[in-house]
PDB file of C-alpha atoms in Angstrom:
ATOM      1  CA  UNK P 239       0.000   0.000   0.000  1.00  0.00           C
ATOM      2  CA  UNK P 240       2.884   2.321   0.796  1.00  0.00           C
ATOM      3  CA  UNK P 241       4.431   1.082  -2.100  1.00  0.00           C
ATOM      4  CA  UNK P 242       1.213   2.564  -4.143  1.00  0.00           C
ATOM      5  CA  UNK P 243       1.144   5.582  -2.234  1.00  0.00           C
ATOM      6  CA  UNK P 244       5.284   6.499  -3.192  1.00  0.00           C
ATOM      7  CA  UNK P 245       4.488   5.900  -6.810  1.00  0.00           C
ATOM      8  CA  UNK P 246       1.671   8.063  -7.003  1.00  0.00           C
ATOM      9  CA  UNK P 247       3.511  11.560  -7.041  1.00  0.00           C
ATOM     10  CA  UNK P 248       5.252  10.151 -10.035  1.00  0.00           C
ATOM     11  CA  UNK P 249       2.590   9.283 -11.622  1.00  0.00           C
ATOM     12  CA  UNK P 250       0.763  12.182 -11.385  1.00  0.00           C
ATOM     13  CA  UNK P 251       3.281  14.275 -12.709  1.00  0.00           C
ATOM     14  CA  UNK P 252       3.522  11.689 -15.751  1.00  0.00           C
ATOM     15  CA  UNK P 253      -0.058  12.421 -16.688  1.00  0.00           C
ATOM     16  CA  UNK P 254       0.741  16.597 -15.736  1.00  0.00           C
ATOM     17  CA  UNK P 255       3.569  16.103 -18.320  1.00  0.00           C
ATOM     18  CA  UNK P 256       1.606  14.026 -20.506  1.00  0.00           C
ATOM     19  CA  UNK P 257      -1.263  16.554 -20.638  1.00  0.00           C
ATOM     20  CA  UNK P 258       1.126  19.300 -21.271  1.00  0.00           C
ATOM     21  CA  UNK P 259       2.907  18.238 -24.268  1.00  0.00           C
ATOM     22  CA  UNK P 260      -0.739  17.657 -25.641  1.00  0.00           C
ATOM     23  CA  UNK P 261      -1.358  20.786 -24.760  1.00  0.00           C
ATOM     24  CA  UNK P 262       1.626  22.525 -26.773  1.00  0.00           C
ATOM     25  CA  UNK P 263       1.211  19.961 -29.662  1.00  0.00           C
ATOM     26  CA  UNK P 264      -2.516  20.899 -29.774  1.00  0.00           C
ATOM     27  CA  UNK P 265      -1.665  24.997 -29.567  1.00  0.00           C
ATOM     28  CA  UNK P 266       1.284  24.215 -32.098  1.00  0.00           C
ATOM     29  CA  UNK P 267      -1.190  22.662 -34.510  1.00  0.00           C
ATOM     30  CA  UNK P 268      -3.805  25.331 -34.364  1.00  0.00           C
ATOM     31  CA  UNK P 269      -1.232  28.380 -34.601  1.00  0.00           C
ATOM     32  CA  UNK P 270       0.295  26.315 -37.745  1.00  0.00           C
ATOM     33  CA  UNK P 271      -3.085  25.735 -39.222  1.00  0.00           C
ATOM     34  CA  UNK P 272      -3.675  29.560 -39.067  1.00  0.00           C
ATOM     35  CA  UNK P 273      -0.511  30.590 -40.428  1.00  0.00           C
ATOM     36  CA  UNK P 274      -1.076  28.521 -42.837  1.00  0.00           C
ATOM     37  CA  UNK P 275      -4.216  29.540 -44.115  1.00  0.00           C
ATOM     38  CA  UNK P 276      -3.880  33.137 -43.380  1.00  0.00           C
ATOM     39  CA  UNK P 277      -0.777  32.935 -45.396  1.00  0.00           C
ATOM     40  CA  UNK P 278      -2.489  31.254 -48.554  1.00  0.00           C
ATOM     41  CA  UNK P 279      -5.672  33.128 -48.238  1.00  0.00           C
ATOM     42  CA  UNK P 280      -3.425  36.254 -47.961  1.00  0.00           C
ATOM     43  CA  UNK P 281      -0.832  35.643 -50.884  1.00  0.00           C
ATOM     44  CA  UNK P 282      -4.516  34.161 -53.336  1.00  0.00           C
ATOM     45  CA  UNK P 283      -5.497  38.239 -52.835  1.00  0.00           C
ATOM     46  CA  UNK P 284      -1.593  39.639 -53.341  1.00  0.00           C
ATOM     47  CA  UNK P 285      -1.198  38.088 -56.523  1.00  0.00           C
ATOM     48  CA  UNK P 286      -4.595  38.911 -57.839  1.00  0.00           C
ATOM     49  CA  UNK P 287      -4.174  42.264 -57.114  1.00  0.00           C
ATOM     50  CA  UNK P 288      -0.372  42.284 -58.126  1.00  0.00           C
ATOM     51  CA  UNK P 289      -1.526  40.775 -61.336  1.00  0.00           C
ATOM     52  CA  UNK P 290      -4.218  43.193 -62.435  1.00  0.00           C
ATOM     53  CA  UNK P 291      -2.006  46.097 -61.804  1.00  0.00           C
ATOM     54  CA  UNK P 292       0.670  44.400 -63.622  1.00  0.00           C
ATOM     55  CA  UNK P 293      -1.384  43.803 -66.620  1.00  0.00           C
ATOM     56  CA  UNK P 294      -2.383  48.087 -66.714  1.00  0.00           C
ATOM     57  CA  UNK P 295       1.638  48.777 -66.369  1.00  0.00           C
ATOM     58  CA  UNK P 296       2.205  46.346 -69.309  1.00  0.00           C
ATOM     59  CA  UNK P 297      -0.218  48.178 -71.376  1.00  0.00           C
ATOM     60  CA  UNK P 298       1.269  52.012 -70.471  1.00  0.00           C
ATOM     61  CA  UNK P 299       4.502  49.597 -70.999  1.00  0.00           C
ATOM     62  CA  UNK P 300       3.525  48.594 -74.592  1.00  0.00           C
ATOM     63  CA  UNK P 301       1.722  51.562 -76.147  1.00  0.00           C
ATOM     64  CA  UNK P 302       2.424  54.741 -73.875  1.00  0.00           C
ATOM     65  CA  UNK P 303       6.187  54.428 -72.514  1.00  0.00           C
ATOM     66  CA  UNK P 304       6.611  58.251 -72.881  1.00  0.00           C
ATOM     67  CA  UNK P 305       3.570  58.836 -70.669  1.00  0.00           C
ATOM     68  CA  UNK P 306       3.733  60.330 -66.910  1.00  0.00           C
ATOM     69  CA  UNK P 307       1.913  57.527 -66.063  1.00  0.00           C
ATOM     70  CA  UNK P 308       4.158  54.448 -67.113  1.00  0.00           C
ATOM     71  CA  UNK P 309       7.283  56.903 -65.726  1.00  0.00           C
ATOM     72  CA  UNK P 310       5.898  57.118 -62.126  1.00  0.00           C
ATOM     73  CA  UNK P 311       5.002  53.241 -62.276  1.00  0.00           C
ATOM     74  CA  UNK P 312       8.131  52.504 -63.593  1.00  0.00           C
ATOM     75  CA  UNK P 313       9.580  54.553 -60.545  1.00  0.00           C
ATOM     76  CA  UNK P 314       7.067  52.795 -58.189  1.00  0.00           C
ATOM     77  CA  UNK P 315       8.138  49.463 -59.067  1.00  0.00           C
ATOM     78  CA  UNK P 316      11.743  50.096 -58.170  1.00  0.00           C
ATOM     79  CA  UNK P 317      11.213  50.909 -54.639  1.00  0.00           C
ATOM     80  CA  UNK P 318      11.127  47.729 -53.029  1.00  0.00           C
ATOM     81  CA  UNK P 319      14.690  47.234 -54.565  1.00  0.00           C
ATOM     82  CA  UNK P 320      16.018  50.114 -53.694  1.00  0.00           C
ATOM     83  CA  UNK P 321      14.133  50.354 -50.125  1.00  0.00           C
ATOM     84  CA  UNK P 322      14.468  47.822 -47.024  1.00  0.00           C
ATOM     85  CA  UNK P 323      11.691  46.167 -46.677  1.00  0.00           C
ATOM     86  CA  UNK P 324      11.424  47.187 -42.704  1.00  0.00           C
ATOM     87  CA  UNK P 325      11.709  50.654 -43.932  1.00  0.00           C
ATOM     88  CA  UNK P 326       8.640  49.915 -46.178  1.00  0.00           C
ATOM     89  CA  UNK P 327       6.727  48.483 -43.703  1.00  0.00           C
ATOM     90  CA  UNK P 328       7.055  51.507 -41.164  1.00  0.00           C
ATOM     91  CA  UNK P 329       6.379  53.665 -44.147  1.00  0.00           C
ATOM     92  CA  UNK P 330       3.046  51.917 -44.917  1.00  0.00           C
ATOM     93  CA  UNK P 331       1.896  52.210 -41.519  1.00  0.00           C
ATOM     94  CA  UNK P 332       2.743  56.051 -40.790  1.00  0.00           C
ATOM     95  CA  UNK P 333       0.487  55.794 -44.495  1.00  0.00           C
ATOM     96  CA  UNK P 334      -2.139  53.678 -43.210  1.00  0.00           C
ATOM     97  CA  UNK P 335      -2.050  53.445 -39.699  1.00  0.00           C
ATOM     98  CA  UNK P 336      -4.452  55.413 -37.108  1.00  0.00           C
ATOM     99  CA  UNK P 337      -2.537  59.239 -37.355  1.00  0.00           C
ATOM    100  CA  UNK P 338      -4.168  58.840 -41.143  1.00  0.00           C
ATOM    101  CA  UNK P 339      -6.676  56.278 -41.094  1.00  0.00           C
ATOM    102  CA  UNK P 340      -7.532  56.250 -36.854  1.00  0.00           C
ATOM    103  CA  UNK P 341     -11.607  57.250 -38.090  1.00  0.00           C
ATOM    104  CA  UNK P 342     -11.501  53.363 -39.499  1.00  0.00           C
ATOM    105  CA  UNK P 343     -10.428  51.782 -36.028  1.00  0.00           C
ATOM    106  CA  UNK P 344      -7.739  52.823 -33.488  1.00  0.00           C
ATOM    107  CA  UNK P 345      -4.845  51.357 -35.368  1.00  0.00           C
ATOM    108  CA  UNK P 346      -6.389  52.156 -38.582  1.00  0.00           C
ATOM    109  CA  UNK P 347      -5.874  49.419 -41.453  1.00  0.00           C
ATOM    110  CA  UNK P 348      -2.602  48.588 -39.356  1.00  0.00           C
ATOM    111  CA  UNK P 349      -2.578  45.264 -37.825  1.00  0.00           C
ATOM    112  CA  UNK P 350      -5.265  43.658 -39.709  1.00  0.00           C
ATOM    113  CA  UNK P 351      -5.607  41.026 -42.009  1.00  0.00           C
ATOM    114  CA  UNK P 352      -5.310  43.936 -44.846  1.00  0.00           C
ATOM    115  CA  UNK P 353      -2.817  45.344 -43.467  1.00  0.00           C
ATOM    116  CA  UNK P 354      -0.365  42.269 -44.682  1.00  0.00           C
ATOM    117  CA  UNK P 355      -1.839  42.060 -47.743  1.00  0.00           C
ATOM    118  CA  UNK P 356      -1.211  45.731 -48.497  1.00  0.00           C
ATOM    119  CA  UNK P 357       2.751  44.569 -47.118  1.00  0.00           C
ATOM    120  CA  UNK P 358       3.045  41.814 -49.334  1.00  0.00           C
ATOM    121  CA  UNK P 359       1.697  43.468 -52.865  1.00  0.00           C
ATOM    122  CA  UNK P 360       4.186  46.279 -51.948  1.00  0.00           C
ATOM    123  CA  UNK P 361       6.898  43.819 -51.812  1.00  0.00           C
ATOM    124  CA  UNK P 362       5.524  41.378 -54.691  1.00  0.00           C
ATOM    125  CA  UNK P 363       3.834  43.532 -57.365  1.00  0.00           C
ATOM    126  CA  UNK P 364       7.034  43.843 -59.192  1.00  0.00           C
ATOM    127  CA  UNK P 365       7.514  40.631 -59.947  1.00  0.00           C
ATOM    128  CA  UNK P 366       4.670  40.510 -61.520  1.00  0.00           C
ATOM    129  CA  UNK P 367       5.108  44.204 -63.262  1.00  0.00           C
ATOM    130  CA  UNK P 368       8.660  43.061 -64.439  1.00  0.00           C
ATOM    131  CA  UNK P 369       7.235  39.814 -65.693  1.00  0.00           C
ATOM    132  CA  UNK P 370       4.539  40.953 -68.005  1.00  0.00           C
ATOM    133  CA  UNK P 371       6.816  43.662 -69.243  1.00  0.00           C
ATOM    134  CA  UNK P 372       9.329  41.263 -70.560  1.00  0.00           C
ATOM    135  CA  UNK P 373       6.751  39.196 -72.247  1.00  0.00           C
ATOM    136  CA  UNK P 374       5.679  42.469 -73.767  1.00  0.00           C
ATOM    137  CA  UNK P 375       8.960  43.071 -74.752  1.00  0.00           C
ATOM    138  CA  UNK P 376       9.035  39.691 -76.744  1.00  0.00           C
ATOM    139  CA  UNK P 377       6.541  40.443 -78.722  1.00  0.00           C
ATOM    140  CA  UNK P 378       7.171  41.363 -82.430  1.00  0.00           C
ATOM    141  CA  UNK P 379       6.107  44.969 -83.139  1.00  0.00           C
ATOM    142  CA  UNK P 380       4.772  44.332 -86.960  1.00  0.00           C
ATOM    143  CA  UNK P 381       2.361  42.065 -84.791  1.00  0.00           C
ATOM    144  CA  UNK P 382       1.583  45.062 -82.777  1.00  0.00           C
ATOM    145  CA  UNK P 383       1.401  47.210 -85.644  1.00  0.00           C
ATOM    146  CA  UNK P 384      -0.837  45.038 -87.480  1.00  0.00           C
ATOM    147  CA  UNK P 385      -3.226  44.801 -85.046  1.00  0.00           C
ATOM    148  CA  UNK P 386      -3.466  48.441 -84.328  1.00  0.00           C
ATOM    149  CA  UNK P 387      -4.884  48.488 -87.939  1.00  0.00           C
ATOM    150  CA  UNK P 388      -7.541  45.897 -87.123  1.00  0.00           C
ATOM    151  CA  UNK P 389      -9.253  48.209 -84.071  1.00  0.00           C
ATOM    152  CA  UNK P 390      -8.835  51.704 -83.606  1.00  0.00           C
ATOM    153  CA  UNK P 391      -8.913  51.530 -79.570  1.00  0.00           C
ATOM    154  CA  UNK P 392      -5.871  49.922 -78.270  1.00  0.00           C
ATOM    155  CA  UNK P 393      -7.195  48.466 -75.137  1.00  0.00           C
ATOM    156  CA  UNK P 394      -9.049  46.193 -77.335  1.00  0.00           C
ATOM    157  CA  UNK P 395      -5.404  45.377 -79.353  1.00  0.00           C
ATOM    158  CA  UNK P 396      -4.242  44.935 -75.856  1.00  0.00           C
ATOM    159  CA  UNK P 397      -7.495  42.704 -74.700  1.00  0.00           C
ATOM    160  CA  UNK P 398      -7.671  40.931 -78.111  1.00  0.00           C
ATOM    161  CA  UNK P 399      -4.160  40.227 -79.319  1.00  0.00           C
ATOM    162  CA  UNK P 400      -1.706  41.086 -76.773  1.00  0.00           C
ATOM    163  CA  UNK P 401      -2.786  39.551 -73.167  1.00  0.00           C
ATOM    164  CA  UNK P 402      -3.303  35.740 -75.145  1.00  0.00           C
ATOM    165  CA  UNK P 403       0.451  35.981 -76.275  1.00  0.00           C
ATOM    166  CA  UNK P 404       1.247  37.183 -72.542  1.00  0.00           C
ATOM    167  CA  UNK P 405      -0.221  34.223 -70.763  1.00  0.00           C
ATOM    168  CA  UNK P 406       3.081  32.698 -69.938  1.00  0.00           C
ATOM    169  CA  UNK P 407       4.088  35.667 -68.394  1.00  0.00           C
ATOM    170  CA  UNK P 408       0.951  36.147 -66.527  1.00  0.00           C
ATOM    171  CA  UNK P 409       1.617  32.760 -65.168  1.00  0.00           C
ATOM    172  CA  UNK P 410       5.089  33.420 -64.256  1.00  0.00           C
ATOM    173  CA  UNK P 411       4.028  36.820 -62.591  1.00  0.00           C
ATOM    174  CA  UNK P 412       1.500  34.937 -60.553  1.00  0.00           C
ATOM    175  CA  UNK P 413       3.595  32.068 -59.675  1.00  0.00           C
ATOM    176  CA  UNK P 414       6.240  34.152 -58.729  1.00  0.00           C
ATOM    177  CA  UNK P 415       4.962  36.616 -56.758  1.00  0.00           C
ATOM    178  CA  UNK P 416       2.506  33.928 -54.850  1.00  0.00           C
ATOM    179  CA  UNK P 417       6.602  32.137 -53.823  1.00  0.00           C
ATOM    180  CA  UNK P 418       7.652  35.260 -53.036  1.00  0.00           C
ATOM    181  CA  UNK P 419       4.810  36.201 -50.405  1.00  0.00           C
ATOM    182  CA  UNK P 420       5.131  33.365 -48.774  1.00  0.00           C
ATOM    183  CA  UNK P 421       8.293  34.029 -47.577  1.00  0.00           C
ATOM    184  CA  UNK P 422       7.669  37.902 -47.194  1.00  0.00           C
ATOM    185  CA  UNK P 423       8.316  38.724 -42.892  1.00  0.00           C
ATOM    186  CA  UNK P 424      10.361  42.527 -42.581  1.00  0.00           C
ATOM    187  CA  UNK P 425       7.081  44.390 -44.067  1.00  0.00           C
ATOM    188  CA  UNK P 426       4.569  42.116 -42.703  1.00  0.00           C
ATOM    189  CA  UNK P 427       5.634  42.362 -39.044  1.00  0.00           C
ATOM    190  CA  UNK P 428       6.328  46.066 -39.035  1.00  0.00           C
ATOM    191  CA  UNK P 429       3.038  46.988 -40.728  1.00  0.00           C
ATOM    192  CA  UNK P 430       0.591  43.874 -39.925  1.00  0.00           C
ATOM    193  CA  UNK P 431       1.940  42.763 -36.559  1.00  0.00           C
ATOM    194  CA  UNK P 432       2.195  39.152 -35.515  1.00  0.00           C
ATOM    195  CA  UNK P 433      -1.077  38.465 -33.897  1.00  0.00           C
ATOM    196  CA  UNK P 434      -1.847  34.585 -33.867  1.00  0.00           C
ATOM    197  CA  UNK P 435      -4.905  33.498 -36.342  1.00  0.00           C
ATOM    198  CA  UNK P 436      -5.328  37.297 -37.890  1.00  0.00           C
ATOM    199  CA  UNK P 437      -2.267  38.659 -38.891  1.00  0.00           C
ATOM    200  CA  UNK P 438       0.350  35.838 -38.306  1.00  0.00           C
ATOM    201  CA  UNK P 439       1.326  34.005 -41.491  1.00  0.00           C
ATOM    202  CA  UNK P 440       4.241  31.510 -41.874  1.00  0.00           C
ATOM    203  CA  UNK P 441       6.992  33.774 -41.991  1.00  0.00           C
ATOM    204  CA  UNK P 442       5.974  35.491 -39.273  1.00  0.00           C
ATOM    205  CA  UNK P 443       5.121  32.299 -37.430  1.00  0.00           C
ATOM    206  CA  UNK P 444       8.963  30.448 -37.839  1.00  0.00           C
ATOM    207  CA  UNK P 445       9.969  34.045 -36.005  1.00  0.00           C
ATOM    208  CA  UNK P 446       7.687  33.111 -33.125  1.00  0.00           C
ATOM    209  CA  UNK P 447       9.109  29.714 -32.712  1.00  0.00           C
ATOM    210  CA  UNK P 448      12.405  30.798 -32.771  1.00  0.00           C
ATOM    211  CA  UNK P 449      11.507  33.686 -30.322  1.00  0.00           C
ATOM    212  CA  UNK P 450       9.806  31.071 -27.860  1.00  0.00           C
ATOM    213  CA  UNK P 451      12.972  28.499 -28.599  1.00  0.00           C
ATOM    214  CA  UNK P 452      10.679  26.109 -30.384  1.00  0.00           C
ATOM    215  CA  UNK P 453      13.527  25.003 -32.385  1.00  0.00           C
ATOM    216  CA  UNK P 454      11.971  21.633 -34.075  1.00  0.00           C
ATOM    217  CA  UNK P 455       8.364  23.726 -34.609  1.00  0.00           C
ATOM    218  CA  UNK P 456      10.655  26.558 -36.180  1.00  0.00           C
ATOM    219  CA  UNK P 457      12.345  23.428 -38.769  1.00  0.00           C
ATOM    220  CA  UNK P 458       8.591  21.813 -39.319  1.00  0.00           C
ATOM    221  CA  UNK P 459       7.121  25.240 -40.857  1.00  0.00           C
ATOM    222  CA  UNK P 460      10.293  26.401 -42.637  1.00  0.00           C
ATOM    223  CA  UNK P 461      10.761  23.017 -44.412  1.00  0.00           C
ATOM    224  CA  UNK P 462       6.928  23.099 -45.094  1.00  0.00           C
ATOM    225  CA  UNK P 463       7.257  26.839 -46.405  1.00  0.00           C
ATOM    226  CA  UNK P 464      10.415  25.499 -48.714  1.00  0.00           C
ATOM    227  CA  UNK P 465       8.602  22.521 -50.231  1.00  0.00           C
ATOM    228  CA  UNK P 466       5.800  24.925 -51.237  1.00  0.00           C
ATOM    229  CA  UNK P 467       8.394  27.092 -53.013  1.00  0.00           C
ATOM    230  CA  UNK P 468      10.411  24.286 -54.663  1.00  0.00           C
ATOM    231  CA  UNK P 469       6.626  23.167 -55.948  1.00  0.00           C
ATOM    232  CA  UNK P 470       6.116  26.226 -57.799  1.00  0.00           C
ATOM    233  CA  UNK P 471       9.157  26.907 -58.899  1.00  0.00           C
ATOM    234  CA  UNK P 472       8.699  23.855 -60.614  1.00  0.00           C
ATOM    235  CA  UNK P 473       5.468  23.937 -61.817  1.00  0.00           C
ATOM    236  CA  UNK P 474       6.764  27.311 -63.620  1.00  0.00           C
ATOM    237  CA  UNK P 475       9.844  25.440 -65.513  1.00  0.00           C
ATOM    238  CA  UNK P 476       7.170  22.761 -66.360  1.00  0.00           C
ATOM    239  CA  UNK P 477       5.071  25.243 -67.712  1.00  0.00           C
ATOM    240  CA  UNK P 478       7.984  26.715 -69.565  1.00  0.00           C
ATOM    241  CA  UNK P 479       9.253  23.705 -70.656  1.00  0.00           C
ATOM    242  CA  UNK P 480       5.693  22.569 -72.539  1.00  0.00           C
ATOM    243  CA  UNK P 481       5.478  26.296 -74.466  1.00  0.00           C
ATOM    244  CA  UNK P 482       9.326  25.458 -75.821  1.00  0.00           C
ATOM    245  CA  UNK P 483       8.246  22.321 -77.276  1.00  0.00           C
ATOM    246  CA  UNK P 484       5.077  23.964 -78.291  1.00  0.00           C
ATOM    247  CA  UNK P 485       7.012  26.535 -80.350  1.00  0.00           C
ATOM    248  CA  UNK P 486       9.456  23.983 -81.289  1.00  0.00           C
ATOM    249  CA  UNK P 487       6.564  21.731 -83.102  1.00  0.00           C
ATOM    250  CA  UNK P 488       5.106  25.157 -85.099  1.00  0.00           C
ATOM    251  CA  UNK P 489       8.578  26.062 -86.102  1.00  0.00           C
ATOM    252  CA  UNK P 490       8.854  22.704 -87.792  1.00  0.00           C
TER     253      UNK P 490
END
């Protein structure tokens, strides 16, 4: 009976530990979960957005290069090269935040789900921009030229005859910037904040784990956010790959 009695305490602190690493396991799972989905949920919106402003710059980028309109795009789109991305992020939320925007809620659109999709475009839209433009630029101009004869409006040369020879690079502007939002943290943490299942995506939560010295958790997301990347990466050199044969069987 005493026997029962000694082994008790250990027991009980068996189950105690037990119960606690179901606890973190269970808290790790839901915070991944809503990383995870915030983070594609987020990034589907970026690159739709990224991609229809793309598609207007590759039109001023086609038929109105000389306009003040393409200039200050062009400008625009070279700010997240020349700017650090934490600098970008505090910019956008002295933009957006509540000294501006505080009529909207007390942080204005800072710290909400918004708010890090408004980081990430900033970050990914040139991609996207730069990829449309070089697909533009592959394009012969007598095929241009030819179809400016056909319609007098050029958005419907653009609608009609440019964006089906673009589709690659639409594809590779989507693909690319939806890779690179994953991975976007220095503008999403200074502007969107790392609150868990709102603003906390998968960047942001492989900084927490590190932070909390949740080494293994911080491995387990990064590997999952790599494998995502590699998947693209390669779906856009398979892509590739099929249009080079395709122009390889109508050159023969």
């Amino acid at each position: 009976m005493s026997g029962n009695l000694k082994a008790r305490p250990a027991t009980v602190n068996q189950v105690a530990m037990m119960v606690k690493n179901v606890e973190l396991d269970a808290g790790f799972v839901y915070s991944s979960v809503a990383s995870v989905k915030n983070t594609f949920v987020i990034a589907f919106f970026c690159f739709n957005f990224s991609t229809f402003l793309a598609l207007g710059f590759g039109y001023y980028h086609l038929f109105s290069k000389n306009s003040f309109i393409y200039r200050f795009a062009n400008l625009i789109n070279d700010l997240p090269v020349a700017v650090l991305h934490t600098v970008a992020g505090a910019a956008l939320l002295l933009a957006f935040g509540r000294n501006v925007l505080g009529f909207i809620s007390n942080t204005g659109l800072a710290f909400m789900m918004i708010s890090v999709v408004l980081a990430m475009f900033f970050v990914s839209y040139l991609l996207a921009a730069r990829a449309i433009a070089s697909g533009a630029d592959q394009i012969e101009p007598e095929l241009v030229d030819v179809a400016r004869t056909l319609w007098d409006i050029l958005f419907k040369v653009y609608l009609r005859i440019i964006l089906p020879l673009l589709k690659e690079a639409i594809f590779s502007g989507l693909v690319l910037t939806f890779a690179h939002s994953l991975s976007e943290f220095p503008a999403v943490i200074m502007f969107g904040g790392n609150i868990q299942g709102v603003t906390q995506v998968l960047a942001s939560h492989v900084f927490t784990k590190i932070e909390e010295g949740e080494l293994d958790m911080a491995v387990t997301a990064s590997a999952f956010c790599a494998v995502i990347s590699l998947i693209l990466v390669g779906l856009l050199n398979l892509i590739k790959k099929e249009e080079y044969q395709k122009c390889l069987k109508l050159l023969r």
